Amino acid sequence: MKLLELSRQLGEELRNSEEFKKYQELREKCRENHELEEKINEFKIQKKVYDTEFAREGHDEEMLSVIKLRLDTLYEEIYATDLMKEFTVAEDNFNILLNAVNMTITSYISEQPATAQGGCTHDCSTCSGCH
């Protein structure tokens, strides 16, 4: 089927994009940073405990407050690192590319293809919307 072949080609192009390569590189560096990885894992566990306790009828407000404080501290520590800042930018850039691809495909499906007017910058914040 021609569409499946085109999808594979598109996937290959996305995988070879600079945005994806940078995202992959920094994701791997994050995984290799054991201190950062431990904080991220603790954050996930604390978040799960917080969500479970919050959903429980008659939840313990004091316990939620203590967990929330720990979550805030972990979040600040995680995002204070240059590596996590770089990773977040790379992830955002790759997501912008994916969104631009999706918007382009969607615009053709909805029979409202983007015109040459303005062109796509792959940065949705610069866009006045799909036509």
mmCIF file of C-alpha atoms in Angstrom:
data_model
loop_
_atom_site.group_PDB
_atom_site.id
_atom_site.type_symbol
_atom_site.label_atom_id
_atom_site.label_comp_id
_atom_site.label_asym_id
_atom_site.label_seq_id
_atom_site.Cartn_x
_atom_site.Cartn_y
_atom_site.Cartn_z
ATOM 1 C CA MET A 1 0.000 0.000 0.000
ATOM 2 C CA LYS A 2 1.392 3.344 -1.062
ATOM 3 C CA LEU A 3 0.309 5.179 2.110
ATOM 4 C CA LEU A 4 2.139 2.744 4.365
ATOM 5 C CA GLU A 5 5.317 3.129 2.330
ATOM 6 C CA LEU A 6 5.009 6.915 2.514
ATOM 7 C CA SER A 7 4.470 6.635 6.281
ATOM 8 C CA ARG A 8 7.627 4.554 6.628
ATOM 9 C CA GLN A 9 9.557 7.109 4.592
ATOM 10 C CA LEU A 10 8.193 9.936 6.718
ATOM 11 C CA GLY A 11 9.147 8.046 9.870
ATOM 12 C CA GLU A 12 12.649 7.535 8.514
ATOM 13 C CA GLU A 13 12.973 11.221 7.678
ATOM 14 C CA LEU A 14 11.798 12.165 11.164
ATOM 15 C CA ARG A 15 14.275 9.732 12.719
ATOM 16 C CA ASN A 16 17.067 11.306 10.629
ATOM 17 C CA SER A 17 16.067 14.873 11.501
ATOM 18 C CA GLU A 18 18.438 17.013 13.534
ATOM 19 C CA GLU A 19 15.649 17.621 16.042
ATOM 20 C CA PHE A 20 15.214 13.903 16.715
ATOM 21 C CA LYS A 21 18.954 13.210 16.834
ATOM 22 C CA LYS A 22 19.465 15.959 19.409
ATOM 23 C CA TYR A 23 16.480 14.734 21.435
ATOM 24 C CA GLN A 24 17.826 11.146 21.421
ATOM 25 C CA GLU A 25 21.349 12.259 22.338
ATOM 26 C CA LEU A 26 20.187 14.297 25.312
ATOM 27 C CA ARG A 27 17.685 11.662 26.465
ATOM 28 C CA GLU A 28 20.536 9.161 26.602
ATOM 29 C CA LYS A 29 22.725 11.617 28.537
ATOM 30 C CA CYS A 30 19.897 12.071 31.050
ATOM 31 C CA ARG A 31 19.658 8.296 31.478
ATOM 32 C CA GLU A 32 23.405 8.056 32.014
ATOM 33 C CA ASN A 33 23.338 10.738 34.726
ATOM 34 C CA HIS A 34 22.548 8.544 37.726
ATOM 35 C CA GLU A 35 21.917 11.408 40.144
ATOM 36 C CA LEU A 36 19.436 13.014 37.767
ATOM 37 C CA GLU A 37 17.826 9.646 36.983
ATOM 38 C CA GLU A 38 17.357 8.944 40.700
ATOM 39 C CA LYS A 39 15.658 12.299 41.225
ATOM 40 C CA ILE A 40 13.374 11.758 38.249
ATOM 41 C CA ASN A 41 12.437 8.286 39.506
ATOM 42 C CA GLU A 42 11.774 9.592 43.004
ATOM 43 C CA PHE A 43 9.645 12.377 41.519
ATOM 44 C CA LYS A 44 7.556 9.807 39.613
ATOM 45 C CA ILE A 45 7.052 7.688 42.736
ATOM 46 C CA GLN A 46 6.181 10.686 44.913
ATOM 47 C CA LYS A 47 3.744 11.910 42.256
ATOM 48 C CA LYS A 48 2.039 8.513 42.148
ATOM 49 C CA VAL A 49 1.744 8.483 45.958
ATOM 50 C CA TYR A 50 0.401 12.046 45.921
ATOM 51 C CA ASP A 51 -2.195 11.257 43.248
ATOM 52 C CA THR A 52 -3.284 8.070 45.040
ATOM 53 C CA GLU A 53 -3.652 9.831 48.381
ATOM 54 C CA PHE A 54 -5.422 12.819 46.836
ATOM 55 C CA ALA A 55 -7.973 10.526 45.144
ATOM 56 C CA ARG A 56 -8.654 8.676 48.384
ATOM 57 C CA GLU A 57 -11.812 9.722 50.213
ATOM 58 C CA GLY A 58 -10.840 11.462 53.439
ATOM 59 C CA HIS A 59 -7.278 12.031 52.267
ATOM 60 C CA ASP A 60 -4.682 13.315 54.699
ATOM 61 C CA GLU A 61 -4.076 17.008 53.935
ATOM 62 C CA GLU A 62 -0.926 17.118 56.060
ATOM 63 C CA MET A 63 0.560 14.165 54.228
ATOM 64 C CA LEU A 64 -0.346 15.740 50.882
ATOM 65 C CA SER A 65 1.356 18.944 51.962
ATOM 66 C CA VAL A 66 4.570 17.108 52.863
ATOM 67 C CA ILE A 67 4.572 15.186 49.564
ATOM 68 C CA LYS A 68 3.825 18.374 47.606
ATOM 69 C CA LEU A 69 6.780 20.108 49.239
ATOM 70 C CA ARG A 70 9.046 17.193 48.268
ATOM 71 C CA LEU A 71 7.683 17.214 44.718
ATOM 72 C CA ASP A 72 8.370 20.938 44.421
ATOM 73 C CA THR A 73 11.913 20.476 45.721
ATOM 74 C CA LEU A 74 12.637 17.597 43.352
ATOM 75 C CA TYR A 75 11.175 19.513 40.415
ATOM 76 C CA GLU A 76 13.401 22.510 41.141
ATOM 77 C CA GLU A 77 16.472 20.308 41.522
ATOM 78 C CA ILE A 78 15.769 18.413 38.315
ATOM 79 C CA TYR A 79 15.097 21.479 36.195
ATOM 80 C CA ALA A 80 17.993 23.428 37.688
ATOM 81 C CA THR A 81 20.434 21.194 35.821
ATOM 82 C CA ASP A 82 21.758 22.379 32.474
ATOM 83 C CA LEU A 83 21.297 18.877 31.071
ATOM 84 C CA MET A 84 17.565 18.843 31.835
ATOM 85 C CA LYS A 85 17.171 22.355 30.440
ATOM 86 C CA GLU A 86 18.874 21.274 27.205
ATOM 87 C CA PHE A 87 16.813 18.089 27.047
ATOM 88 C CA THR A 88 13.573 20.032 27.518
ATOM 89 C CA VAL A 89 14.463 22.391 24.654
ATOM 90 C CA ALA A 90 15.376 19.441 22.400
ATOM 91 C CA GLU A 91 12.144 17.654 23.293
ATOM 92 C CA ASP A 92 10.128 20.808 22.607
ATOM 93 C CA ASN A 93 11.858 21.294 19.245
ATOM 94 C CA PHE A 94 11.113 17.724 18.186
ATOM 95 C CA ASN A 95 7.484 18.070 19.309
ATOM 96 C CA ILE A 96 7.188 21.286 17.289
ATOM 97 C CA LEU A 97 8.420 19.393 14.236
ATOM 98 C CA LEU A 98 5.943 16.552 14.840
ATOM 99 C CA ASN A 99 3.117 19.041 15.302
ATOM 100 C CA ALA A 100 4.066 20.852 12.089
ATOM 101 C CA VAL A 101 4.042 17.558 10.181
ATOM 102 C CA ASN A 102 0.696 16.620 11.713
ATOM 103 C CA MET A 103 -0.793 20.044 10.964
ATOM 104 C CA THR A 104 0.388 19.831 7.357
ATOM 105 C CA ILE A 105 -1.155 16.394 6.872
ATOM 106 C CA THR A 106 -4.357 17.465 8.627
ATOM 107 C CA SER A 107 -4.643 20.588 6.492
ATOM 108 C CA TYR A 108 -4.653 18.438 3.350
ATOM 109 C CA ILE A 109 -7.129 15.953 4.768
ATOM 110 C CA SER A 110 -9.489 18.800 5.632
ATOM 111 C CA GLU A 111 -9.054 20.076 2.066
ATOM 112 C CA GLN A 112 -7.558 23.313 3.324
ATOM 113 C CA PRO A 113 -3.887 23.008 2.396
ATOM 114 C CA ALA A 114 -1.558 25.698 3.646
ATOM 115 C CA THR A 115 -0.844 28.252 0.977
ATOM 116 C CA ALA A 116 2.577 29.541 0.055
ATOM 117 C CA GLN A 117 1.551 32.693 1.840
ATOM 118 C CA GLY A 118 3.580 32.931 5.019
ATOM 119 C CA GLY A 119 4.998 29.400 4.825
ATOM 120 C CA CYS A 120 5.544 27.106 7.762
ATOM 121 C CA THR A 121 8.342 27.973 10.177
ATOM 122 C CA HIS A 122 7.828 24.766 12.196
ATOM 123 C CA ASP A 123 7.234 27.009 15.190
ATOM 124 C CA CYS A 124 3.530 27.104 15.957
ATOM 125 C CA SER A 125 3.975 30.239 18.047
ATOM 126 C CA THR A 126 4.721 32.182 14.825
ATOM 127 C CA CYS A 127 1.649 30.838 13.069
ATOM 128 C CA SER A 128 -1.634 32.661 12.640
ATOM 129 C CA GLY A 129 -3.389 29.319 12.401
ATOM 130 C CA CYS A 130 -4.168 26.711 9.809
ATOM 131 C CA HIS A 131 -5.990 27.919 6.741
#
